[in-house]
C-alpha cells in the first residue's frame, strides 16, 4: 500500500513537473537563428556593413509589421557569427521581439562589441550549431528557421548538403543570403555562381528561399526583404509583394545539380595558399 502511494505520488510529481515545464515555454510565431559569416575573406568594413544591415532591418516598419501580424505577434531570435568548423559565437542569445523596444534591445546587444574574423568557411558546422540552438531555446515557434549568409562555399567540416538534409529532417527551414560581393576580384576559393551553390546545396525545408546579394549596397534591403518573407510566410500578401517588387528570389530546388563539394575541392587543390577562409 505504501509502495503504491509512493509510486502514485511520484507520478503526480512528474506530471506536475512536465506541466510546469510546458507552461514555462513561451509561444512565438517564429524561432529564428541569424547565422552570419565572419571568415577572413570579409574585410572589417564588410563585417560592420553586415551588423548594421541586420540592425536596420530588425527595426524596419515592414519587419515590425510582419511580426505584429503573426498569430502570437512575437518572434524569438538569436544572432550567431561563424567561420570555420570550431568557430561559432553567439552574439545575441535567444530574445523575444514583439515591438520596436524589443528590437532596439537586440540591436544594443548586437552592436556592443566589434565583430571578429576567423579562418575557413564551414557552412555545415554553422548549420549544425544553429540546429542545436533550438534545443536551448525557451520558446516554441510555429516555425523554426536558420537564416544563413556567406560569401563562399563550404571548405571545412562535414559535406554541407548532408548536414542540410539532416537539419531539414528536424523540421527546420534553411534560408540563404549568398554574398556575391567580390566586386570582380576573385579569391582562389570563390565560386562564380554562389547563388546556384546555395540553391542546390545549402537552403532547404518548407518554403525555403534565398536572396542573392551582388554588391554591398544591396545588403540592407536584402536583409529587410528576407526577414519580412520569413516572418510573413509564402501564403502572405507581403511575401507576394516583396517577391514581385524585388526579383529574383530563388526557391529551393527539388533535385541538387551543383557539386556540393566544390569548396572542399578548391581548398584541397589550393592548400598551399594562405589560409584565408
GROMACS .gro file of C-alpha atoms in nm:
model
  277
    1UNK     CA    1   0.000   0.000   0.000
    2UNK     CA    2   0.281   0.236   0.097
    3UNK     CA    3   0.469   0.149  -0.223
    4UNK     CA    4   0.158   0.220  -0.427
    5UNK     CA    5   0.115   0.558  -0.260
    6UNK     CA    6   0.477   0.643  -0.320
    7UNK     CA    7   0.452   0.541  -0.683
    8UNK     CA    8   0.135   0.741  -0.724
    9UNK     CA    9   0.295   1.043  -0.563
   10UNK     CA   10   0.596   1.016  -0.790
   11UNK     CA   11   0.372   1.001  -1.095
   12UNK     CA   12   0.179   1.310  -0.983
   13UNK     CA   13   0.505   1.495  -0.919
   14UNK     CA   14   0.634   1.401  -1.263
   15UNK     CA   15   0.312   1.520  -1.427
   16UNK     CA   16   0.326   1.848  -1.235
   17UNK     CA   17   0.690   1.892  -1.333
   18UNK     CA   18   0.613   1.835  -1.700
   19UNK     CA   19   0.317   2.072  -1.679
   20UNK     CA   20   0.532   2.345  -1.523
   21UNK     CA   21   0.793   2.299  -1.796
   22UNK     CA   22   0.523   2.323  -2.061
   23UNK     CA   23   0.392   2.644  -1.908
   24UNK     CA   24   0.746   2.785  -1.897
   25UNK     CA   25   0.782   2.757  -2.276
   26UNK     CA   26   0.677   3.083  -2.442
   27UNK     CA   27   0.484   3.051  -2.768
   28UNK     CA   28   0.611   3.258  -3.063
   29UNK     CA   29   0.542   3.265  -3.436
   30UNK     CA   30   0.900   3.200  -3.549
   31UNK     CA   31   1.223   3.089  -3.382
   32UNK     CA   32   1.491   3.248  -3.599
   33UNK     CA   33   1.866   3.182  -3.598
   34UNK     CA   34   2.057   3.456  -3.781
   35UNK     CA   35   2.387   3.288  -3.879
   36UNK     CA   36   2.638   3.537  -4.025
   37UNK     CA   37   2.970   3.462  -4.196
   38UNK     CA   38   3.276   3.632  -4.043
   39UNK     CA   39   3.551   3.438  -4.226
   40UNK     CA   40   3.875   3.616  -4.315
   41UNK     CA   41   3.751   3.683  -4.669
   42UNK     CA   42   3.538   3.959  -4.511
   43UNK     CA   43   3.703   4.296  -4.455
   44UNK     CA   44   3.640   4.486  -4.128
   45UNK     CA   45   3.420   4.731  -4.321
   46UNK     CA   46   3.214   4.444  -4.464
   47UNK     CA   47   3.170   4.293  -4.119
   48UNK     CA   48   3.033   4.626  -3.998
   49UNK     CA   49   2.801   4.650  -4.301
   50UNK     CA   50   2.655   4.313  -4.203
   51UNK     CA   51   2.599   4.415  -3.841
   52UNK     CA   52   2.441   4.746  -3.935
   53UNK     CA   53   2.229   4.581  -4.205
   54UNK     CA   54   2.071   4.342  -3.957
   55UNK     CA   55   2.027   4.619  -3.702
   56UNK     CA   56   1.845   4.839  -3.953
   57UNK     CA   57   1.627   4.551  -4.075
   58UNK     CA   58   1.510   4.447  -3.729
   59UNK     CA   59   1.369   4.794  -3.663
   60UNK     CA   60   1.222   4.847  -4.011
   61UNK     CA   61   0.848   4.918  -4.016
   62UNK     CA   62   0.772   4.632  -4.255
   63UNK     CA   63   0.958   4.383  -4.040
   64UNK     CA   64   0.782   4.504  -3.724
   65UNK     CA   65   0.451   4.485  -3.911
   66UNK     CA   66   0.522   4.126  -4.018
   67UNK     CA   67   0.594   4.038  -3.655
   68UNK     CA   68   0.278   4.211  -3.529
   69UNK     CA   69   0.058   4.033  -3.782
   70UNK     CA   70   0.163   3.686  -3.666
   71UNK     CA   71  -0.070   3.465  -3.465
   72UNK     CA   72   0.123   3.540  -3.144
   73UNK     CA   73   0.258   3.878  -3.250
   74UNK     CA   74   0.614   3.796  -3.148
   75UNK     CA   75   0.922   3.605  -3.260
   76UNK     CA   76   1.235   3.472  -3.089
   77UNK     CA   77   1.573   3.549  -3.244
   78UNK     CA   78   1.939   3.468  -3.181
   79UNK     CA   79   2.238   3.609  -3.374
   80UNK     CA   80   2.545   3.392  -3.438
   81UNK     CA   81   2.873   3.473  -3.615
   82UNK     CA   82   3.053   3.178  -3.770
   83UNK     CA   83   3.361   3.088  -3.977
   84UNK     CA   84   3.549   2.753  -3.953
   85UNK     CA   85   3.423   2.427  -3.808
   86UNK     CA   86   3.507   2.526  -3.448
   87UNK     CA   87   3.420   2.896  -3.477
   88UNK     CA   88   3.062   2.982  -3.384
   89UNK     CA   89   2.995   3.265  -3.140
   90UNK     CA   90   2.652   3.366  -3.010
   91UNK     CA   91   2.643   3.745  -3.015
   92UNK     CA   92   2.277   3.780  -2.916
   93UNK     CA   93   2.123   3.492  -2.717
   94UNK     CA   94   1.760   3.392  -2.765
   95UNK     CA   95   1.549   3.707  -2.725
   96UNK     CA   96   1.182   3.775  -2.791
   97UNK     CA   97   1.085   4.058  -3.027
   98UNK     CA   98   0.726   4.181  -3.014
   99UNK     CA   99   0.774   4.553  -3.073
  100UNK     CA  100   1.027   4.823  -3.154
  101UNK     CA  101   1.157   4.842  -2.796
  102UNK     CA  102   1.239   4.470  -2.806
  103UNK     CA  103   1.413   4.510  -3.143
  104UNK     CA  104   1.619   4.801  -3.015
  105UNK     CA  105   1.728   4.592  -2.716
  106UNK     CA  106   1.856   4.326  -2.957
  107UNK     CA  107   2.042   4.592  -3.155
  108UNK     CA  108   2.214   4.721  -2.843
  109UNK     CA  109   2.347   4.371  -2.778
  110UNK     CA  110   2.439   4.330  -3.144
  111UNK     CA  111   2.643   4.649  -3.163
  112UNK     CA  112   2.801   4.640  -2.815
  113UNK     CA  113   3.130   4.492  -2.939
  114UNK     CA  114   3.301   4.494  -3.281
  115UNK     CA  115   3.289   4.170  -3.485
  116UNK     CA  116   3.589   3.939  -3.507
  117UNK     CA  117   3.708   3.732  -3.803
  118UNK     CA  118   3.822   3.371  -3.806
  119UNK     CA  119   3.970   3.125  -4.059
  120UNK     CA  120   3.795   2.893  -4.303
  121UNK     CA  121   3.430   2.857  -4.405
  122UNK     CA  122   3.218   2.579  -4.256
  123UNK     CA  123   2.855   2.632  -4.352
  124UNK     CA  124   2.785   2.275  -4.241
  125UNK     CA  125   2.915   2.337  -3.888
  126UNK     CA  126   2.719   2.662  -3.870
  127UNK     CA  127   2.401   2.472  -3.963
  128UNK     CA  128   2.471   2.204  -3.700
  129UNK     CA  129   2.536   2.471  -3.438
  130UNK     CA  130   2.222   2.660  -3.540
  131UNK     CA  131   2.004   2.349  -3.518
  132UNK     CA  132   2.141   2.275  -3.168
  133UNK     CA  133   2.042   2.624  -3.054
  134UNK     CA  134   1.674   2.537  -3.090
  135UNK     CA  135   1.713   2.282  -2.810
  136UNK     CA  136   1.837   2.564  -2.583
  137UNK     CA  137   1.550   2.797  -2.667
  138UNK     CA  138   1.291   2.877  -2.401
  139UNK     CA  139   1.046   2.944  -2.685
  140UNK     CA  140   0.829   2.726  -2.904
  141UNK     CA  141   0.779   2.859  -3.256
  142UNK     CA  142   0.518   2.765  -3.511
  143UNK     CA  143   0.816   2.772  -3.750
  144UNK     CA  144   1.191   2.725  -3.694
  145UNK     CA  145   1.429   2.893  -3.939
  146UNK     CA  146   1.806   2.920  -3.982
  147UNK     CA  147   1.888   3.227  -4.189
  148UNK     CA  148   2.246   3.181  -4.314
  149UNK     CA  149   2.462   3.430  -4.506
  150UNK     CA  150   2.808   3.376  -4.652
  151UNK     CA  151   3.045   3.472  -4.933
  152UNK     CA  152   3.189   3.133  -5.025
  153UNK     CA  153   3.125   2.758  -5.038
  154UNK     CA  154   3.182   2.513  -4.755
  155UNK     CA  155   3.552   2.419  -4.728
  156UNK     CA  156   3.574   2.264  -4.381
  157UNK     CA  157   3.365   2.025  -4.175
  158UNK     CA  158   3.110   1.769  -4.299
  159UNK     CA  159   2.960   1.791  -4.651
  160UNK     CA  160   2.710   2.074  -4.643
  161UNK     CA  161   2.429   1.901  -4.833
  162UNK     CA  162   2.430   1.604  -4.594
  163UNK     CA  163   2.408   1.832  -4.290
  164UNK     CA  164   2.143   2.042  -4.467
  165UNK     CA  165   1.930   1.731  -4.521
  166UNK     CA  166   1.965   1.629  -4.156
  167UNK     CA  167   1.866   1.974  -4.031
  168UNK     CA  168   1.566   1.988  -4.265
  169UNK     CA  169   1.458   1.643  -4.140
  170UNK     CA  170   1.420   1.802  -3.795
  171UNK     CA  171   1.151   2.032  -3.934
  172UNK     CA  172   1.383   2.332  -3.965
  173UNK     CA  173   1.381   2.558  -4.272
  174UNK     CA  174   1.713   2.695  -4.400
  175UNK     CA  175   1.710   3.021  -4.600
  176UNK     CA  176   2.017   3.176  -4.758
  177UNK     CA  177   2.183   3.506  -4.839
  178UNK     CA  178   2.476   3.431  -5.076
  179UNK     CA  179   2.711   3.731  -5.078
  180UNK     CA  180   2.841   3.762  -5.434
  181UNK     CA  181   3.024   4.080  -5.340
  182UNK     CA  182   3.384   4.039  -5.451
  183UNK     CA  183   3.347   4.327  -5.698
  184UNK     CA  184   3.507   4.130  -5.980
  185UNK     CA  185   3.819   4.037  -5.778
  186UNK     CA  186   3.807   3.660  -5.745
  187UNK     CA  187   3.957   3.478  -5.449
  188UNK     CA  188   4.116   3.137  -5.501
  189UNK     CA  189   3.830   2.981  -5.304
  190UNK     CA  190   3.541   3.165  -5.472
  191UNK     CA  191   3.281   3.013  -5.699
  192UNK     CA  192   3.128   3.241  -5.960
  193UNK     CA  193   2.772   3.114  -5.920
  194UNK     CA  194   2.745   3.107  -5.541
  195UNK     CA  195   2.371   3.162  -5.574
  196UNK     CA  196   2.333   2.828  -5.753
  197UNK     CA  197   2.551   2.661  -5.490
  198UNK     CA  198   2.324   2.797  -5.215
  199UNK     CA  199   2.011   2.694  -5.404
  200UNK     CA  200   2.126   2.336  -5.456
  201UNK     CA  201   2.344   2.267  -5.152
  202UNK     CA  202   2.252   2.497  -4.862
  203UNK     CA  203   1.887   2.601  -4.844
  204UNK     CA  204   1.604   2.357  -4.780
  205UNK     CA  205   1.280   2.285  -4.599
  206UNK     CA  206   0.922   2.409  -4.644
  207UNK     CA  207   0.914   2.740  -4.835
  208UNK     CA  208   1.295   2.772  -4.833
  209UNK     CA  209   1.440   3.052  -5.046
  210UNK     CA  210   1.747   3.268  -5.091
  211UNK     CA  211   1.816   3.624  -5.199
  212UNK     CA  212   2.150   3.682  -5.377
  213UNK     CA  213   2.344   3.999  -5.290
  214UNK     CA  214   2.560   4.121  -5.582
  215UNK     CA  215   2.705   4.431  -5.417
  216UNK     CA  216   2.718   4.559  -5.062
  217UNK     CA  217   2.481   4.848  -5.132
  218UNK     CA  218   2.207   4.584  -5.174
  219UNK     CA  219   2.272   4.421  -4.838
  220UNK     CA  220   2.045   4.621  -4.602
  221UNK     CA  221   1.748   4.592  -4.838
  222UNK     CA  222   1.810   4.220  -4.892
  223UNK     CA  223   1.812   4.156  -4.517
  224UNK     CA  224   1.489   4.350  -4.471
  225UNK     CA  225   1.320   4.162  -4.755
  226UNK     CA  226   1.433   3.825  -4.626
  227UNK     CA  227   1.311   3.893  -4.273
  228UNK     CA  228   0.970   4.008  -4.398
  229UNK     CA  229   0.932   3.696  -4.613
  230UNK     CA  230   1.048   3.463  -4.335
  231UNK     CA  231   0.812   3.615  -4.083
  232UNK     CA  232   0.514   3.659  -4.315
  233UNK     CA  233   0.534   3.319  -4.489
  234UNK     CA  234   0.473   3.213  -4.852
  235UNK     CA  235   0.093   3.246  -4.829
  236UNK     CA  236   0.110   3.606  -4.709
  237UNK     CA  237   0.037   3.906  -4.934
  238UNK     CA  238   0.360   4.059  -4.800
  239UNK     CA  239   0.559   3.766  -4.945
  240UNK     CA  240   0.396   3.810  -5.286
  241UNK     CA  241   0.452   4.186  -5.279
  242UNK     CA  242   0.822   4.152  -5.187
  243UNK     CA  243   0.883   3.884  -5.448
  244UNK     CA  244   0.709   4.086  -5.720
  245UNK     CA  245   0.877   4.415  -5.634
  246UNK     CA  246   1.235   4.290  -5.594
  247UNK     CA  247   1.312   3.980  -5.801
  248UNK     CA  248   1.489   3.744  -5.800
  249UNK     CA  249   1.404   3.520  -5.509
  250UNK     CA  250   1.537   3.172  -5.581
  251UNK     CA  251   1.339   2.893  -5.417
  252UNK     CA  252   1.493   2.564  -5.306
  253UNK     CA  253   1.535   2.319  -5.590
  254UNK     CA  254   1.380   1.973  -5.582
  255UNK     CA  255   1.697   1.796  -5.702
  256UNK     CA  256   2.062   1.901  -5.647
  257UNK     CA  257   2.252   1.997  -5.961
  258UNK     CA  258   2.560   2.171  -5.822
  259UNK     CA  259   2.874   1.995  -5.696
  260UNK     CA  260   2.824   2.046  -5.323
  261UNK     CA  261   3.188   1.953  -5.252
  262UNK     CA  262   3.327   2.231  -5.472
  263UNK     CA  263   3.458   2.429  -5.175
  264UNK     CA  264   3.641   2.130  -5.030
  265UNK     CA  265   3.794   2.054  -5.371
  266UNK     CA  266   3.908   2.415  -5.417
  267UNK     CA  267   4.069   2.406  -5.074
  268UNK     CA  268   4.243   2.076  -5.146
  269UNK     CA  269   4.374   2.196  -5.482
  270UNK     CA  270   4.498   2.528  -5.343
  271UNK     CA  271   4.609   2.420  -4.996
  272UNK     CA  272   4.948   2.582  -5.050
  273UNK     CA  273   4.785   2.928  -5.046
  274UNK     CA  274   4.730   3.141  -4.736
  275UNK     CA  275   4.460   3.002  -4.506
  276UNK     CA  276   4.220   3.290  -4.581
  277UNK     CA  277   3.890   3.114  -4.548
   0.00000   0.00000   0.00000
